[in-house]
PDB file of C-alpha atoms in Angstrom:
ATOM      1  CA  UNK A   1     -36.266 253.457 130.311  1.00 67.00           C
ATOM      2  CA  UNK A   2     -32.572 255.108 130.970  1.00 70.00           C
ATOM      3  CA  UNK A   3     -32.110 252.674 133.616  1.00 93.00           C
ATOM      4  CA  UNK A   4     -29.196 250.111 134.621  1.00 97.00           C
ATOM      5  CA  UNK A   5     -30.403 247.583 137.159  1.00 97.00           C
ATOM      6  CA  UNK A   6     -28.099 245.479 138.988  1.00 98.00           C
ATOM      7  CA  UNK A   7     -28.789 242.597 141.380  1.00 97.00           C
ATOM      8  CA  UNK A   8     -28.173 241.775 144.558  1.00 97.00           C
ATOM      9  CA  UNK A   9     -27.439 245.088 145.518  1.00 96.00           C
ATOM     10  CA  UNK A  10     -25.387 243.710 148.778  1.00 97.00           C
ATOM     11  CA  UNK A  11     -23.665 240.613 148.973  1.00 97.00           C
ATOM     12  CA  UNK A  12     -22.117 238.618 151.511  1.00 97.00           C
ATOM     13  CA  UNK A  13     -19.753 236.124 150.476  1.00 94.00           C
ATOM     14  CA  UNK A  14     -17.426 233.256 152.280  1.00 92.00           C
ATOM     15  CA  UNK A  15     -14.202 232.349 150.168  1.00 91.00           C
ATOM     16  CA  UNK A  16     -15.360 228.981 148.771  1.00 91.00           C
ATOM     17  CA  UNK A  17     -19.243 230.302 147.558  1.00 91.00           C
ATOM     18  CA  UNK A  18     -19.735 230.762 144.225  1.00 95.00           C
ATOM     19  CA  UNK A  19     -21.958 233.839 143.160  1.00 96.00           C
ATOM     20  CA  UNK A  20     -23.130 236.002 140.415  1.00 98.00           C
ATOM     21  CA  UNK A  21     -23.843 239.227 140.228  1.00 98.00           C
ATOM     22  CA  UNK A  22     -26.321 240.417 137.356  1.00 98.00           C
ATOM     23  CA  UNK A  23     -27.068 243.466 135.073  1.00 98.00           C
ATOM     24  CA  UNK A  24     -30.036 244.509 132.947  1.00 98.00           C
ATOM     25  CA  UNK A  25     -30.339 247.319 130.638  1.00 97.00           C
ATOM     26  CA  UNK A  26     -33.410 247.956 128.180  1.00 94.00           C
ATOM     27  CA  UNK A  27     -31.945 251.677 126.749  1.00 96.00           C
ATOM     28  CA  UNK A  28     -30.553 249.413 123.176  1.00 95.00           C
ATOM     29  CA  UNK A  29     -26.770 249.513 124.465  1.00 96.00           C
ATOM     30  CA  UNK A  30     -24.353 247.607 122.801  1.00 95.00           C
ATOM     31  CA  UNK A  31     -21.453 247.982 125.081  1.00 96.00           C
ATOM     32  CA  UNK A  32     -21.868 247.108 128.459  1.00 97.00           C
ATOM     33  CA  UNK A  33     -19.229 247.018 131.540  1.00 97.00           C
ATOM     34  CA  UNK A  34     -18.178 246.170 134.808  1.00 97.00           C
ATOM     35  CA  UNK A  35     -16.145 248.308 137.231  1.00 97.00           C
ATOM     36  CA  UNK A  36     -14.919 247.630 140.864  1.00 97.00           C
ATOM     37  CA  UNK A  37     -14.624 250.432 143.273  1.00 97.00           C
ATOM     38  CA  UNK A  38     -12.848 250.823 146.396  1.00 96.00           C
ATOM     39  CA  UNK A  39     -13.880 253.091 149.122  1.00 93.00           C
ATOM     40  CA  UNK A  40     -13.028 256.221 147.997  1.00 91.00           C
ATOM     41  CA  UNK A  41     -11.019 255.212 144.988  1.00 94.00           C
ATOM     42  CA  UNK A  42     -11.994 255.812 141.171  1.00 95.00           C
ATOM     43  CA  UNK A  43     -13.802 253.192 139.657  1.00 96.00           C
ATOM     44  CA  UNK A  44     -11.769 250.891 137.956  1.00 95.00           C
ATOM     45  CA  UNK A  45     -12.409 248.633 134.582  1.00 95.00           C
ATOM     46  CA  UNK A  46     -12.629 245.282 134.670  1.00 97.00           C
ATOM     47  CA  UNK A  47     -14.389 243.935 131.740  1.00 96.00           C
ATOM     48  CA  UNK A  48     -15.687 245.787 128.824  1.00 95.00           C
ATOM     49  CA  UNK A  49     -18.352 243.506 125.908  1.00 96.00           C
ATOM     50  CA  UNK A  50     -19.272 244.896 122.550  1.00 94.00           C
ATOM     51  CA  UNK A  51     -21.910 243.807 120.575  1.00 94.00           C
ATOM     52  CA  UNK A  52     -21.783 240.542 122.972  1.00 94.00           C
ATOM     53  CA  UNK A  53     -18.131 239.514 122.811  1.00 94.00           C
ATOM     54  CA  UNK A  54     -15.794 240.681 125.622  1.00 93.00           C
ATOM     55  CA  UNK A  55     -13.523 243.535 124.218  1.00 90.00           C
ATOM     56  CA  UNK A  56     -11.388 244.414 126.975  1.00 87.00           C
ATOM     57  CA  UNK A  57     -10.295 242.283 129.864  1.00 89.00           C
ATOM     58  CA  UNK A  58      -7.781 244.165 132.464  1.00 87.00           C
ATOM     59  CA  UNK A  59      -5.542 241.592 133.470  1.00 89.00           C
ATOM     60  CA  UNK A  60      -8.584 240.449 135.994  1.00 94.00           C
ATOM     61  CA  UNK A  61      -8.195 237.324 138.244  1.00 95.00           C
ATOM     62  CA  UNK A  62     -10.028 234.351 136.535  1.00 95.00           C
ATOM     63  CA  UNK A  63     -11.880 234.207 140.144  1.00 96.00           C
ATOM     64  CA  UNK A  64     -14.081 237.025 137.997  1.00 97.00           C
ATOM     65  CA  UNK A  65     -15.803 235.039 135.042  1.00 97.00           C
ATOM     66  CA  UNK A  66     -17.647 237.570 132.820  1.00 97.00           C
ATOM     67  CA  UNK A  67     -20.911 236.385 130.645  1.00 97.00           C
ATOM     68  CA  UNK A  68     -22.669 238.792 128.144  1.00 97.00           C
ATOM     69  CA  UNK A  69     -25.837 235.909 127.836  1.00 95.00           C
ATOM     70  CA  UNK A  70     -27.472 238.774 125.284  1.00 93.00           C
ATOM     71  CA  UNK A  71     -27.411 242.303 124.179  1.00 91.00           C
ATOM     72  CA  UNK A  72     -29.545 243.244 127.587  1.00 96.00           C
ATOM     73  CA  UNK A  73     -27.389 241.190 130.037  1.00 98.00           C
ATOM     74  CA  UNK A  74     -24.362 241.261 131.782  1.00 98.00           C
ATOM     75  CA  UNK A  75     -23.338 238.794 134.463  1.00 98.00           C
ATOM     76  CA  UNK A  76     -20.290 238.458 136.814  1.00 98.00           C
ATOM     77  CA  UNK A  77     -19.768 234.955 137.816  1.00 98.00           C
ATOM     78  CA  UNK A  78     -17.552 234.848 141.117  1.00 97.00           C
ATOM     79  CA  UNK A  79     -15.811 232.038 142.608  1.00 95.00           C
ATOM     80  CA  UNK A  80     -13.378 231.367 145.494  1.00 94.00           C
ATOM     81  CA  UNK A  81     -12.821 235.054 146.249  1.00 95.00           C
ATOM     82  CA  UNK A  82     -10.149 236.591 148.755  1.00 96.00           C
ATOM     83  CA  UNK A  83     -11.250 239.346 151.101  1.00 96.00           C
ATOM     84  CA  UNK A  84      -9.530 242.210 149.411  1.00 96.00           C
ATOM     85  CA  UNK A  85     -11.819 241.797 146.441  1.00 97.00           C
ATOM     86  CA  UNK A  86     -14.402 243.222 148.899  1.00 97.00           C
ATOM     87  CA  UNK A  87     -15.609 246.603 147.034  1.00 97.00           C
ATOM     88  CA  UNK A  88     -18.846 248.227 144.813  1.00 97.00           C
ATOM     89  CA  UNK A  89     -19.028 246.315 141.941  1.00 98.00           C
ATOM     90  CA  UNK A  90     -20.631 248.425 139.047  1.00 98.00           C
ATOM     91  CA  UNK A  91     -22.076 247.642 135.746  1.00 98.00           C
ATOM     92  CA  UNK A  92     -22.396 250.526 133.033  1.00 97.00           C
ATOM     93  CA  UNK A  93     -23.824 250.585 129.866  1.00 97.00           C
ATOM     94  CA  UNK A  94     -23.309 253.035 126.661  1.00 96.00           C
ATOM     95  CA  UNK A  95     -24.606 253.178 123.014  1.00 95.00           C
ATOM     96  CA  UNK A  96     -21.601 251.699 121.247  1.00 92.00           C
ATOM     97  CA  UNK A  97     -18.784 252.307 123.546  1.00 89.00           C
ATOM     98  CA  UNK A  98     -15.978 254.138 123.272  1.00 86.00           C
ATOM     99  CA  UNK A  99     -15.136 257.226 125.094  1.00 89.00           C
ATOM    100  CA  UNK A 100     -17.017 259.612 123.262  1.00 90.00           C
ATOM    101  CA  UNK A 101     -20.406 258.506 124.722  1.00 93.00           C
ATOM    102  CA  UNK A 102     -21.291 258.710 128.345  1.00 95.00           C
ATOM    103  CA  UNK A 103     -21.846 256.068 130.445  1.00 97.00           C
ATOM    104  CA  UNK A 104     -24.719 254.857 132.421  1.00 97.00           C
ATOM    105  CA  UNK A 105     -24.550 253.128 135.844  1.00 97.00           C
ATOM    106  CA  UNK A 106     -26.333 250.911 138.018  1.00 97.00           C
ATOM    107  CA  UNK A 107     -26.076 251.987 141.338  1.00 96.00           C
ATOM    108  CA  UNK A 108     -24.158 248.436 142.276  1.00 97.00           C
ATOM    109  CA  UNK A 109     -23.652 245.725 144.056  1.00 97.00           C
ATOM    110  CA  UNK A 110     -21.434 245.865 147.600  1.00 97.00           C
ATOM    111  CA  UNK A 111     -19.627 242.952 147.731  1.00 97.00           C
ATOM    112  CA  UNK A 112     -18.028 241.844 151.425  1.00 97.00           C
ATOM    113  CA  UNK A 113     -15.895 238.444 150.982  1.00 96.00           C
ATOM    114  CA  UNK A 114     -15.237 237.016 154.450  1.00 94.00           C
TER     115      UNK A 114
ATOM    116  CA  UNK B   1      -2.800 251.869 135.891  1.00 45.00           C
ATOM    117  CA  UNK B   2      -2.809 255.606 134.706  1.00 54.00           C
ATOM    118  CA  UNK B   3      -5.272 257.992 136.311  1.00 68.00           C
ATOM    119  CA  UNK B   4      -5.992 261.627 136.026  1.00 74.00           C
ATOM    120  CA  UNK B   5      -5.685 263.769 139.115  1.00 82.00           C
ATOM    121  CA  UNK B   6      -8.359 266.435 139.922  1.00 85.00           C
ATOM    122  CA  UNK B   7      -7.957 268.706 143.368  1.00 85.00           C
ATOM    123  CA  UNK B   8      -8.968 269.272 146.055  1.00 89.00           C
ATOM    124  CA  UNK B   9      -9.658 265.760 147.197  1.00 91.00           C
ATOM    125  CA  UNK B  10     -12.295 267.397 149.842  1.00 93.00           C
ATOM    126  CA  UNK B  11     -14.054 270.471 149.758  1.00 94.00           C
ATOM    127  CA  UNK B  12     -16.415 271.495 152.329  1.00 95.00           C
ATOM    128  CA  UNK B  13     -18.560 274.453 151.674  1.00 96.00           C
ATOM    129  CA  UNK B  14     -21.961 276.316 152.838  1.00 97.00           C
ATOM    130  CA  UNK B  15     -25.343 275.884 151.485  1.00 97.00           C
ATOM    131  CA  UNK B  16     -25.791 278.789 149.051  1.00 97.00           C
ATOM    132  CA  UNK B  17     -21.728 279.259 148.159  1.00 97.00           C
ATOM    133  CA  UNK B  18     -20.494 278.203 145.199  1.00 98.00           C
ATOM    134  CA  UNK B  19     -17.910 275.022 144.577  1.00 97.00           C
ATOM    135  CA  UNK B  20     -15.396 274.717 142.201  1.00 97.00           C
ATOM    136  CA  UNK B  21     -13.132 271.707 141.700  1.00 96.00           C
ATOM    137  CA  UNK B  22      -9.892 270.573 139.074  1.00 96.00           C
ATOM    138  CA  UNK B  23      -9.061 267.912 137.244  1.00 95.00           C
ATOM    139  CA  UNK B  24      -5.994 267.734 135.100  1.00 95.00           C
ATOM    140  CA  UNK B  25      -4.316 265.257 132.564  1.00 93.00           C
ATOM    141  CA  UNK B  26      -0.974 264.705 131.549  1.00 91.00           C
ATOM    142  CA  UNK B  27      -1.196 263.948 127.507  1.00 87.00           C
ATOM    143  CA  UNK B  28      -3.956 265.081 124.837  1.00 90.00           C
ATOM    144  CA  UNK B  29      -7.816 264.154 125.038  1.00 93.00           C
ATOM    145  CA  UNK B  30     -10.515 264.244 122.324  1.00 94.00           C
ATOM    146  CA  UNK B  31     -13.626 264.184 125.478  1.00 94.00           C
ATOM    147  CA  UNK B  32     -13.416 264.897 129.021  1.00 96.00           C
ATOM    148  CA  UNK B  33     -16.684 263.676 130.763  1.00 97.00           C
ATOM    149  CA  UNK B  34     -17.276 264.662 134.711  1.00 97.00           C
ATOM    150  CA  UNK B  35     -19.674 262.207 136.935  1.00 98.00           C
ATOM    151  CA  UNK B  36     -21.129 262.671 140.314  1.00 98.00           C
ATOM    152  CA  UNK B  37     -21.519 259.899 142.531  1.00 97.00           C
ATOM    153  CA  UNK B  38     -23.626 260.187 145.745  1.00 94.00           C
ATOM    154  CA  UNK B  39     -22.787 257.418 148.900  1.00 85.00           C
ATOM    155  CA  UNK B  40     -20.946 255.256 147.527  1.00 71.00           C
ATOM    156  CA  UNK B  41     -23.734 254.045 144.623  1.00 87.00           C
ATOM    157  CA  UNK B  42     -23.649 254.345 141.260  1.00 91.00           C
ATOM    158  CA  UNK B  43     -21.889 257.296 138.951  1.00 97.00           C
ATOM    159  CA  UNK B  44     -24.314 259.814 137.083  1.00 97.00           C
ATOM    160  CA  UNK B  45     -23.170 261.220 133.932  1.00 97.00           C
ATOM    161  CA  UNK B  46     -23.341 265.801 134.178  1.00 98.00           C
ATOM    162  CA  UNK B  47     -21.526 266.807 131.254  1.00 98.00           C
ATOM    163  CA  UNK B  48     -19.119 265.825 128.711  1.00 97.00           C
ATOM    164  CA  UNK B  49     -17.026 268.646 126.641  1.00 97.00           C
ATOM    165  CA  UNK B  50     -15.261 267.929 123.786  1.00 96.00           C
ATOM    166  CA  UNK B  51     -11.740 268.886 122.878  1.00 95.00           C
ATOM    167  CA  UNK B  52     -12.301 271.623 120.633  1.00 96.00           C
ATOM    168  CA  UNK B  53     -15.143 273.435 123.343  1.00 97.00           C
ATOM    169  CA  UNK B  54     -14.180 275.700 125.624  1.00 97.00           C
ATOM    170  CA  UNK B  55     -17.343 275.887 127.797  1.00 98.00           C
ATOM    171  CA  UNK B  56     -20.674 273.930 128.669  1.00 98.00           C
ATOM    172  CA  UNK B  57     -23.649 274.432 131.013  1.00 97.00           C
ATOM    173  CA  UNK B  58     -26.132 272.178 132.366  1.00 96.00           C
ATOM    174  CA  UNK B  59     -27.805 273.924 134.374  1.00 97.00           C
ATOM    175  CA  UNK B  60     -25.961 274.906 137.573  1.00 98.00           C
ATOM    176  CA  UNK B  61     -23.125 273.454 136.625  1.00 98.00           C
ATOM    177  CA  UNK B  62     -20.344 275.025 133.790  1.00 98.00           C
ATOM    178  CA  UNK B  63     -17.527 273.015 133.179  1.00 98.00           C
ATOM    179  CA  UNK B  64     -14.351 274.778 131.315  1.00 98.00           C
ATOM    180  CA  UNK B  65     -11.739 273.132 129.347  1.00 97.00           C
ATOM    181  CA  UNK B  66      -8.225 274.881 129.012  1.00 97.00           C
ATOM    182  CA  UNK B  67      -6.158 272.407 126.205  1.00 95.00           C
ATOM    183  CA  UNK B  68      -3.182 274.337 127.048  1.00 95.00           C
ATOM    184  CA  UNK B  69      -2.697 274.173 130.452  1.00 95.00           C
ATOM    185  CA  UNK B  70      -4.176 270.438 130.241  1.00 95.00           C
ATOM    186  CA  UNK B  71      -7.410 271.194 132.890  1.00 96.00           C
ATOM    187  CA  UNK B  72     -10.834 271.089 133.524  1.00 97.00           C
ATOM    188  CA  UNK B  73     -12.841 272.813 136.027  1.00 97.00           C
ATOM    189  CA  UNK B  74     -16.518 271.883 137.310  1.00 97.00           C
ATOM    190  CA  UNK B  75     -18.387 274.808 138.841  1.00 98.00           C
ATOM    191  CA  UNK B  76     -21.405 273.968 140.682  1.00 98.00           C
ATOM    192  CA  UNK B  77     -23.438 277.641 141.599  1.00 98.00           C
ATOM    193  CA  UNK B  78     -25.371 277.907 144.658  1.00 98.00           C
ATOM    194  CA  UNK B  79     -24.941 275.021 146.126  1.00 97.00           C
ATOM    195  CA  UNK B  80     -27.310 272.643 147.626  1.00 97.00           C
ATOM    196  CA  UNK B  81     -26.674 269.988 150.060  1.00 96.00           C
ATOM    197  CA  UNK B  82     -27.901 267.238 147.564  1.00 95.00           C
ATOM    198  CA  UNK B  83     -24.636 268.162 145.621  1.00 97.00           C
ATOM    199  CA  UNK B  84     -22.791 266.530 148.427  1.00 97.00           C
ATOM    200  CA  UNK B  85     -21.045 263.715 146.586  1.00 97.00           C
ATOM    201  CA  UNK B  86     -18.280 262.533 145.273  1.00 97.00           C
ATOM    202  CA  UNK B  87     -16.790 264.323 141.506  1.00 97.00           C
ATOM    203  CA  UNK B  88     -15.137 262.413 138.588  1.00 97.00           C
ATOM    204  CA  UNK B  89     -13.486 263.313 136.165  1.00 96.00           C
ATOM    205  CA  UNK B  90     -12.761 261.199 133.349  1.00 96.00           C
ATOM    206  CA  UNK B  91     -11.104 261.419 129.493  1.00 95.00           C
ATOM    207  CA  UNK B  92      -9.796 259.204 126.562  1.00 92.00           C
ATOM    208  CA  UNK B  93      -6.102 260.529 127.563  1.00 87.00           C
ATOM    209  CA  UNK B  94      -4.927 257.162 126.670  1.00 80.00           C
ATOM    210  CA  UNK B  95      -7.390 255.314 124.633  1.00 79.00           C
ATOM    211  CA  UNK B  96     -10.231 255.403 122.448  1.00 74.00           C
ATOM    212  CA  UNK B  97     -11.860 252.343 123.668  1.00 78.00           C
ATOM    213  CA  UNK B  98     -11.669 253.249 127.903  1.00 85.00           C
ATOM    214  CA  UNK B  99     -11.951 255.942 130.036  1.00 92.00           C
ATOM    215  CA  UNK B 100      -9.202 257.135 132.561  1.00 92.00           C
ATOM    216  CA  UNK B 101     -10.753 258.635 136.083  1.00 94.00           C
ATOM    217  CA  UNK B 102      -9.552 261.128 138.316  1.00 94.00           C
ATOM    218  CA  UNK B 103      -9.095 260.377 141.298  1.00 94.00           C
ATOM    219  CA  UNK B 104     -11.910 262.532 143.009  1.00 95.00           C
ATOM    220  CA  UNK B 105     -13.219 265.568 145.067  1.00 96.00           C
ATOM    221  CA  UNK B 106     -15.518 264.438 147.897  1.00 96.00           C
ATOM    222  CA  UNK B 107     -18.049 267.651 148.337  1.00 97.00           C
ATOM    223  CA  UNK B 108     -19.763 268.426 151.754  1.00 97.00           C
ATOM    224  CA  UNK B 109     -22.214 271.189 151.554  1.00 97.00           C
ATOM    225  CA  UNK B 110     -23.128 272.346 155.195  1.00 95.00           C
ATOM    226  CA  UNK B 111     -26.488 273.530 155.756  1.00 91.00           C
TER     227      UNK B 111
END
């Protein structure tokens, strides 16, 4: 299984919901990320958890609460969002991290925040 | 935040004709990796050439790495319109622990 699955894979959202958005990966990975895309931007990093403890944080709004819950999950907990943090929100996963490995991606999670 | 830059930012070709597209970085790298992403979904992994290779295949793709001149270039041969998709490059210019992306080439292949 070289799969990353990611649920809901659309998701419509009013400014005072509260929502999560979930990841599952069965390949063994001990890293595991999320990225947010624009249209037509590069994917950019958000969170980053090794061997279930959040590594990297990029300066990201606490309106995006991480959870690693185990070694196979990855949630993004979301919470009074504005409307310009409407984008693909993508989860990757990779043996150990770093940047020697390659990643693998869900195929996301299309956030619209009315 | 710091991203790579790869050119052109669109490139529309025919079916059969080959595409070729850039990506460059300012600094050193130890791995440059290149993705393709299709609609807006989810990146997949092609290749990933390390610092001290000059050359990879997979395929119908070859991806080149010139150290000196600081560039990579993806060549896809006879193209097919499932190639049409979005191109990433990405390297460790910066850090060992994430990666830094180009900013894209959006590929049409016309039938």
């Amino acid at each position: 299984d070289t799969e990353v699955t990611q649920t809901p894979k659309h998701l419509v959202m009013g400014m005072t919901n509260k929502k999560s958005l979930k990841c599952e990966q069965h390949m063994g990975h001990r890293a595991m990320y999320w990225y947010k895309q624009k249209a037509k931007k590069p994917p950019e990093l958000m969170f980053v958890y090794s061997y279930e403890k959040l590594s990297i944080n990029e300066s990201v709004p606490s309106r995006f609460s991480p959870e690693c819950p185990n070694s196979s999950l990855l949630n993004l907990h979301l919470h009074a969002l504005q409307p310009e943090d409407s984008a693909l929100y993508l989860c990757a996963s990779s043996p150990q991290g770093g940047t020697n490995e390659k990643l693998f991606f869900g195929s996301g999670t299309q956030l619209s925040v009315l | 935040s710091q991203q790579g830059e790869e050119d052109p930012q669109a490139l529309s070709i025919q079916e059969g004709e080959n595409a070729t597209m850039n990506c460059s970085y300012k600094t050193s790298i130890n791995n440059l990796q290149w993705y393709r992403q299709n609609s807006g979904r989810g990146l997949v992994h092609l290749i990933l050439i390390r610092s001290n290779e000059r050359e990879k295949h997979s395929g119908r793709l070859r991806v080149t790495l010139d150290t000196s001149k600081k560039s990579s270039s993806l060549l896809i041969t006879a193209s097919r319109a499932a190639d049409t998709a979005s191109y990433f490059c990405a390297t460790d210019e910066y850090s060992n622990y994430q990666l830094i992306w180009g900013a894209g080439t959006k590929l049409i292949i016309k039938p």
